[in-house]
PDB file of C-alpha atoms in Angstrom:
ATOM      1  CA  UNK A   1      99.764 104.447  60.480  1.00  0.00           C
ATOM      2  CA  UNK A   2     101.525 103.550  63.731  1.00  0.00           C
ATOM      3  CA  UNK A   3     102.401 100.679  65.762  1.00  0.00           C
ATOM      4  CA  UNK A   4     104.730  99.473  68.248  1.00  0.00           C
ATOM      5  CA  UNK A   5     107.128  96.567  67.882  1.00  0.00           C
ATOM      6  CA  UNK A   6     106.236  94.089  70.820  1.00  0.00           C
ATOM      7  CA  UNK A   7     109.926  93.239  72.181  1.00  0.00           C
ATOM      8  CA  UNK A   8     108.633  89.420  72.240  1.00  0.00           C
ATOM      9  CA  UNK A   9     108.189  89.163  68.038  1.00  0.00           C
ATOM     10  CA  UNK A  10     111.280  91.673  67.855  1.00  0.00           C
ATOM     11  CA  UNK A  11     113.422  89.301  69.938  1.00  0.00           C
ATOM     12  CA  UNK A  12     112.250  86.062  68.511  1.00  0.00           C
ATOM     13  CA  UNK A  13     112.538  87.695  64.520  1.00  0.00           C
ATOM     14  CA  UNK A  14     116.381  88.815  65.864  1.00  0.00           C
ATOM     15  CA  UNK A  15     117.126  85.417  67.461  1.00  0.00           C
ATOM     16  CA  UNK A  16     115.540  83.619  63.969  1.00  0.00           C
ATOM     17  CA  UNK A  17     117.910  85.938  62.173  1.00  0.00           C
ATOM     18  CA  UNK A  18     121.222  85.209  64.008  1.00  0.00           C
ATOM     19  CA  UNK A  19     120.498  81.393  63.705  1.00  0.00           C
ATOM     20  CA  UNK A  20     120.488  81.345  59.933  1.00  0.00           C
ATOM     21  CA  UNK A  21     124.017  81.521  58.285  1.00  0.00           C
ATOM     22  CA  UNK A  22     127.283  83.213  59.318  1.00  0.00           C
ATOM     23  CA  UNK A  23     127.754  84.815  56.342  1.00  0.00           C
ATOM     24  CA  UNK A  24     127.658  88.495  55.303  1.00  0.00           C
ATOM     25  CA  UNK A  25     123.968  89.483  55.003  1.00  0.00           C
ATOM     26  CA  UNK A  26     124.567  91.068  51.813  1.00  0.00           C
ATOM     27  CA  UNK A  27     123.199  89.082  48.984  1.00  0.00           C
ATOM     28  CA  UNK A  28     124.039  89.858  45.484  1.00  0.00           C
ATOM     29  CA  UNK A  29     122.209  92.629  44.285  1.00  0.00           C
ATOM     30  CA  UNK A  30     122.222  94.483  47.784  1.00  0.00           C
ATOM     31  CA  UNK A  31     123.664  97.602  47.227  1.00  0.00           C
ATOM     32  CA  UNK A  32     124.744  99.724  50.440  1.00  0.00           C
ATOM     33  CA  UNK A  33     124.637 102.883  49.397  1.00  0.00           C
ATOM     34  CA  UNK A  34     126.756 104.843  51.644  1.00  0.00           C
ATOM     35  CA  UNK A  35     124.996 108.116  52.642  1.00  0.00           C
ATOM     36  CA  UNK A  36     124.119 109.789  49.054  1.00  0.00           C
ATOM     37  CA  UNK A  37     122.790 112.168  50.745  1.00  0.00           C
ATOM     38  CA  UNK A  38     125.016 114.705  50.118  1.00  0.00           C
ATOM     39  CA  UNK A  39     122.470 117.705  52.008  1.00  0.00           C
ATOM     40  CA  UNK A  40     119.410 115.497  51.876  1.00  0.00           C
ATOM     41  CA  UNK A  41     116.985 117.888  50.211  1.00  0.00           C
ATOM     42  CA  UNK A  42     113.681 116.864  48.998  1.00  0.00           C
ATOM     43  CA  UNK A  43     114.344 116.751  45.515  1.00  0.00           C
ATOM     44  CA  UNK A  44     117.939 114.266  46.485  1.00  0.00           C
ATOM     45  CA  UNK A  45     115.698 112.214  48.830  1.00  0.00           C
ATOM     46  CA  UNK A  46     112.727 112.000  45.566  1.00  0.00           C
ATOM     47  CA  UNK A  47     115.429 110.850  43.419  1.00  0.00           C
ATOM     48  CA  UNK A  48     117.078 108.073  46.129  1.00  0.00           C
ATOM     49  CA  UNK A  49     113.650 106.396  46.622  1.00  0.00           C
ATOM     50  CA  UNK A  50     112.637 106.246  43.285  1.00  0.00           C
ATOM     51  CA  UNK A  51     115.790 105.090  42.320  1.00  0.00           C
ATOM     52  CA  UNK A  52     115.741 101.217  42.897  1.00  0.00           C
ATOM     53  CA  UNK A  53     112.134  99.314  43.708  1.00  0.00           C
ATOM     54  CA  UNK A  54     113.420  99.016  47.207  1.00  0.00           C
ATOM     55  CA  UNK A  55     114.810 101.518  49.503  1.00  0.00           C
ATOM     56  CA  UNK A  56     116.314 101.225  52.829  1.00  0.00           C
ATOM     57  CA  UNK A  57     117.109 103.835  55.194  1.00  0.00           C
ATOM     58  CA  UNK A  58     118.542 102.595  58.413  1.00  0.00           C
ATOM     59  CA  UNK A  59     121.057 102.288  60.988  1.00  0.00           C
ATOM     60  CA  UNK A  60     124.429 100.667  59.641  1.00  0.00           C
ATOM     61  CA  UNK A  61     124.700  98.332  56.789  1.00  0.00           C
ATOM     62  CA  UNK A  62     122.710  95.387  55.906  1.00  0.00           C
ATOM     63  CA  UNK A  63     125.859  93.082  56.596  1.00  0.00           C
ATOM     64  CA  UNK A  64     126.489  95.417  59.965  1.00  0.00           C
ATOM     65  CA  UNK A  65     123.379  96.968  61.612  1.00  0.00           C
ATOM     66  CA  UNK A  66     124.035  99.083  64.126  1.00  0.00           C
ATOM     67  CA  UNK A  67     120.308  98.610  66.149  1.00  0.00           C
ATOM     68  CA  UNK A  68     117.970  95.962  66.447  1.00  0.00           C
ATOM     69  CA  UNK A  69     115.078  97.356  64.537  1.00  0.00           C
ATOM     70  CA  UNK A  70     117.614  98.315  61.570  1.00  0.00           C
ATOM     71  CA  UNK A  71     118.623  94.478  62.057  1.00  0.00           C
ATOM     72  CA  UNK A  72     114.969  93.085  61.854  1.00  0.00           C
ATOM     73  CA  UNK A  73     114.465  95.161  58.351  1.00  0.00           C
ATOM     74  CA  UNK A  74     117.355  93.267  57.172  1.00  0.00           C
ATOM     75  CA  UNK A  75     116.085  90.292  58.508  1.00  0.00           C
ATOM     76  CA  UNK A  76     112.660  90.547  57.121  1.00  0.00           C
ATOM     77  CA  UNK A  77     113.799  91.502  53.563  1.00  0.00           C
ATOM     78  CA  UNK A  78     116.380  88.282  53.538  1.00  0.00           C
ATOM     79  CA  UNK A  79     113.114  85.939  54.489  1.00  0.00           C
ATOM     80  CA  UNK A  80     111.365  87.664  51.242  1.00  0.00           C
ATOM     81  CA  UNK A  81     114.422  86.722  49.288  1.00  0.00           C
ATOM     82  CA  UNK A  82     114.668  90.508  48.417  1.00  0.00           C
ATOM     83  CA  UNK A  83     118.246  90.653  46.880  1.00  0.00           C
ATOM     84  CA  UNK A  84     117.969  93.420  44.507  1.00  0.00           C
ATOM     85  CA  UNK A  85     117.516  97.124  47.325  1.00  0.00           C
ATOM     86  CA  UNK A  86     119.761  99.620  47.839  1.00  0.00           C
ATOM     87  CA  UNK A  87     120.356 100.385  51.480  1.00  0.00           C
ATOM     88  CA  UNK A  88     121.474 104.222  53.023  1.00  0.00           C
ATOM     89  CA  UNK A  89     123.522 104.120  56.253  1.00  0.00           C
ATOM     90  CA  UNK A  90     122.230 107.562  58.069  1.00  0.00           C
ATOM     91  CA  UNK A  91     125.113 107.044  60.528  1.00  0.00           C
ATOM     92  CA  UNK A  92     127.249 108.335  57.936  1.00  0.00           C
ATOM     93  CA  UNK A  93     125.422 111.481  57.596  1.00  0.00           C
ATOM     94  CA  UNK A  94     123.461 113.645  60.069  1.00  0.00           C
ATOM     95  CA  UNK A  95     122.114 115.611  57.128  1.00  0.00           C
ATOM     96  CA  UNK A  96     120.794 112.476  55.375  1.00  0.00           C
ATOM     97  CA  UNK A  97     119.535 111.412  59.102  1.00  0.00           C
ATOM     98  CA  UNK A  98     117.454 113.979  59.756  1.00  0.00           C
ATOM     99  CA  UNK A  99     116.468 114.761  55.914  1.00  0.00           C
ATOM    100  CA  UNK A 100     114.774 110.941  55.570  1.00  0.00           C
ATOM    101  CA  UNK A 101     112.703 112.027  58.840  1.00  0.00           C
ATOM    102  CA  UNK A 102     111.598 115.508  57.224  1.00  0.00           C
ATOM    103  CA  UNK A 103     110.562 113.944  53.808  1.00  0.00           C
ATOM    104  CA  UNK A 104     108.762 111.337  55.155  1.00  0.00           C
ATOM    105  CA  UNK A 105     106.981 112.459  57.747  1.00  0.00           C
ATOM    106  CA  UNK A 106     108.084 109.655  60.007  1.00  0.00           C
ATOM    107  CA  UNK A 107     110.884 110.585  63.116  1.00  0.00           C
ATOM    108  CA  UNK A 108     112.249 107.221  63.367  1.00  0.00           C
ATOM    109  CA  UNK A 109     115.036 105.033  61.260  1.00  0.00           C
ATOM    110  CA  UNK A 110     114.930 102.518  59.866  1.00  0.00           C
ATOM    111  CA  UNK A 111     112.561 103.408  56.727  1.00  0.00           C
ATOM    112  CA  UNK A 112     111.414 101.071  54.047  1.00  0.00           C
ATOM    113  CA  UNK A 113     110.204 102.619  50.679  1.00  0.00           C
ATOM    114  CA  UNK A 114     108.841 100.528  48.380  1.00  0.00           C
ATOM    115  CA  UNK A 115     108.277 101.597  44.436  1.00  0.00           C
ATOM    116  CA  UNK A 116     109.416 104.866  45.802  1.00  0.00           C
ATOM    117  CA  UNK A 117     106.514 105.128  48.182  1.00  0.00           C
ATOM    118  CA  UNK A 118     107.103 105.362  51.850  1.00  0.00           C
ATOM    119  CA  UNK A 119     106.034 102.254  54.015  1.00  0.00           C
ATOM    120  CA  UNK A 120     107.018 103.063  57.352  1.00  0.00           C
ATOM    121  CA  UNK A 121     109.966 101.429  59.963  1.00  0.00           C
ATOM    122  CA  UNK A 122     110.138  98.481  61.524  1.00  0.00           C
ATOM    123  CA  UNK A 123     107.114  98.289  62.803  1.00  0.00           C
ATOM    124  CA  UNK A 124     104.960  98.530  60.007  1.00  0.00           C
ATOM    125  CA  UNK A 125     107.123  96.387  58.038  1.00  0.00           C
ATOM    126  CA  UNK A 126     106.875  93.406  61.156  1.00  0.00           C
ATOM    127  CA  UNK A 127     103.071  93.826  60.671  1.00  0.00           C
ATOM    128  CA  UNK A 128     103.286  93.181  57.156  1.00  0.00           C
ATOM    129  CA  UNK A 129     105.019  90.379  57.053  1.00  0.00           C
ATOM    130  CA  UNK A 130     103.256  89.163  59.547  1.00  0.00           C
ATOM    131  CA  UNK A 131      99.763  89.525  57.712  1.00  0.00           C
ATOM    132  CA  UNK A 132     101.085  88.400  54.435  1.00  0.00           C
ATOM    133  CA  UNK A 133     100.359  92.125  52.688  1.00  0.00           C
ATOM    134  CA  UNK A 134     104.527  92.224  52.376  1.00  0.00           C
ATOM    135  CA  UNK A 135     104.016  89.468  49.894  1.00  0.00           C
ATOM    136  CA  UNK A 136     101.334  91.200  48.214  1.00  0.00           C
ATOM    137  CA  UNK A 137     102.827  94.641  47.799  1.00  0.00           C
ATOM    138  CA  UNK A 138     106.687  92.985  46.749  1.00  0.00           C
ATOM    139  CA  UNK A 139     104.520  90.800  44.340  1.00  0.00           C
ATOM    140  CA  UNK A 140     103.381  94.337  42.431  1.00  0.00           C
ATOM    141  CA  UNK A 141     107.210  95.033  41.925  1.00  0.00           C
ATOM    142  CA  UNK A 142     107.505  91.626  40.661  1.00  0.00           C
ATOM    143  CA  UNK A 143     109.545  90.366  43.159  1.00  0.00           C
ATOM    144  CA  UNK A 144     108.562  86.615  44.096  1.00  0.00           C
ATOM    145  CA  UNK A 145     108.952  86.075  47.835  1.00  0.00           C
ATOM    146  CA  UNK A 146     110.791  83.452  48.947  1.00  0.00           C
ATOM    147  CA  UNK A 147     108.519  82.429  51.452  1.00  0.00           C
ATOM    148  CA  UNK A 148     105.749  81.607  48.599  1.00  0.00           C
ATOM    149  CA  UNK A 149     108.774  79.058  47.416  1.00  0.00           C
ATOM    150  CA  UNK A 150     108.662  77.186  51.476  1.00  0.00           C
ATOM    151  CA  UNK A 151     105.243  77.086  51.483  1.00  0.00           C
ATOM    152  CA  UNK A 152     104.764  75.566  47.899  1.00  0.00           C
ATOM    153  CA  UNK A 153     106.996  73.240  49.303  1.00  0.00           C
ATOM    154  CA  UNK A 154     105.604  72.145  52.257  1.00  0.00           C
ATOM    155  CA  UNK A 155     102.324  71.405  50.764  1.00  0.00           C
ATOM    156  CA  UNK A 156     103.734  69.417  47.977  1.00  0.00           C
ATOM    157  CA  UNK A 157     104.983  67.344  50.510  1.00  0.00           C
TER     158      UNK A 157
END
């Protein structure tokens, strides 16, 4: 499956995600990972996404992104509430850079894996949340999205 980010919803989800706190983005069971790479072979990259529920691959850190698409993965998890993912900077590693592209298939960063299956970048996680399936597939992992909490709210009111 591909897509392409419109730079309209990537700009407003960016500008929505600067507005909300001035805190570090890091909430408290975000781990960043560092590279772990270590040589990013298949079997290294198997074991990273099947290690945690949620796996990140992107640009930076989740409290420092280092490009907007990296940033809006960030951003999309923190509207889920996802606290609990563990996050690879491939800055710090060209091997783990290019290894996350070979084992998935997929020749851009960031990449979201989810249960240790891949879901695709930025794109594909936009159109997700944007569709409501993000809540559906974080609810299999038991994670409650936050955004199921607002709109509870809003209707009780």
């Amino acid at each position: 499956m591909s897509g392409s980010l419109g730079r309209a919803a990537a700009a407003a989800l960016l500008r929505w995600g600067r507005g909300v706190g001035s805190g570090g983005l890091r909430g408290p069971g975000v781990r960043a990972a560092g590279s772990g790479g270590g040589g990013a072979s298949a079997e290294q990259l198997d074991a990273l996404v099947k290690k945690d529920k949620v796996v990140v691959f992107l640009k930076g850190t989740p409290e420092q992104p280092q490009c907007g698409f990296s940033n809006a993965v960030v951003q999309i998890l923190r509207l889920h509430g996802v606290r609990d993912y563990a996050a690879y900077n491939v800055l710090d590693d060209p091997q783990l850079r290019q290894g996350v592209k070979d084992y998935s298939n997929w020749p851009t960063i960031p990449q979201v894996y989810l249960n240790g299956e891949f879901v695709g970048g930025c794109d594909i996680l936009l159109q997700m949340h944007q569709n409501g399936d993000l809540v559906e597939e974080l609810k299999k992992l038991g994670i409650r999205s936050a955004l199921l909490d607002e709109t509870e709210d809003q209707n009780s009111k």
